[in-house]
């Protein structure tokens, strides 16, 4: 089971960016995939999660309405489309999945077993 996050970089405030989480070693449709971020000096927080390729949950008031999670089952990839980015969105973004299939989405990091390596997002002018 592996997750590979990519798509980060430097973007100006107000800009957009799409992160990708490519998964391998398991059937994407049966697992919840969560996106998390860790800002400098802060704890890792849950942003959003998708399960069964359809159900989506958003955990952070500051990103809801600006961030959209989606999935392409044919490409085994989960996306996080980010719009109207703000400097406070800066951080390392991770995707993760629980140890067992059909586990519900959760905002809590300890419920996730396998993590991607993270991709840095920097929002700055």
Phi, psi and omega in degrees: 000123179219147174233137181233109178269142179205172175106356180286176179160200180259132179219149179280154175305138183089351181279180181234159180201147176239123176264147179239145174232103180269129183247152178213153177093358177203167181275114187304321187298333185268355184242146170283140175237124180249148171252136180228162173217155178228111178279157180305126178077007182238165178283157177291134182234148177282138179254307186200164181210148177228140182224143180058023176073001185224305186293132180233148179223140177239136189249344189243119182301326185289341181250342181297134184094340178251331181252140180228128178261143179207171183220145171238101184294329180294329180261002182053044186225136173251138183246153170231104178272125184242130181234162179048052185292146183238157179305329180287354174277355179298137178163182174265128183255133183236149166247152185205162179220148177292170182288330187242147175296152176069007173292139181291158173295153178205153175275350188270124186297329185290347179273358180255138189255318185244129184239145169285176187279349181090148177225133185279130173241125179236121179252111185200148176267000000 
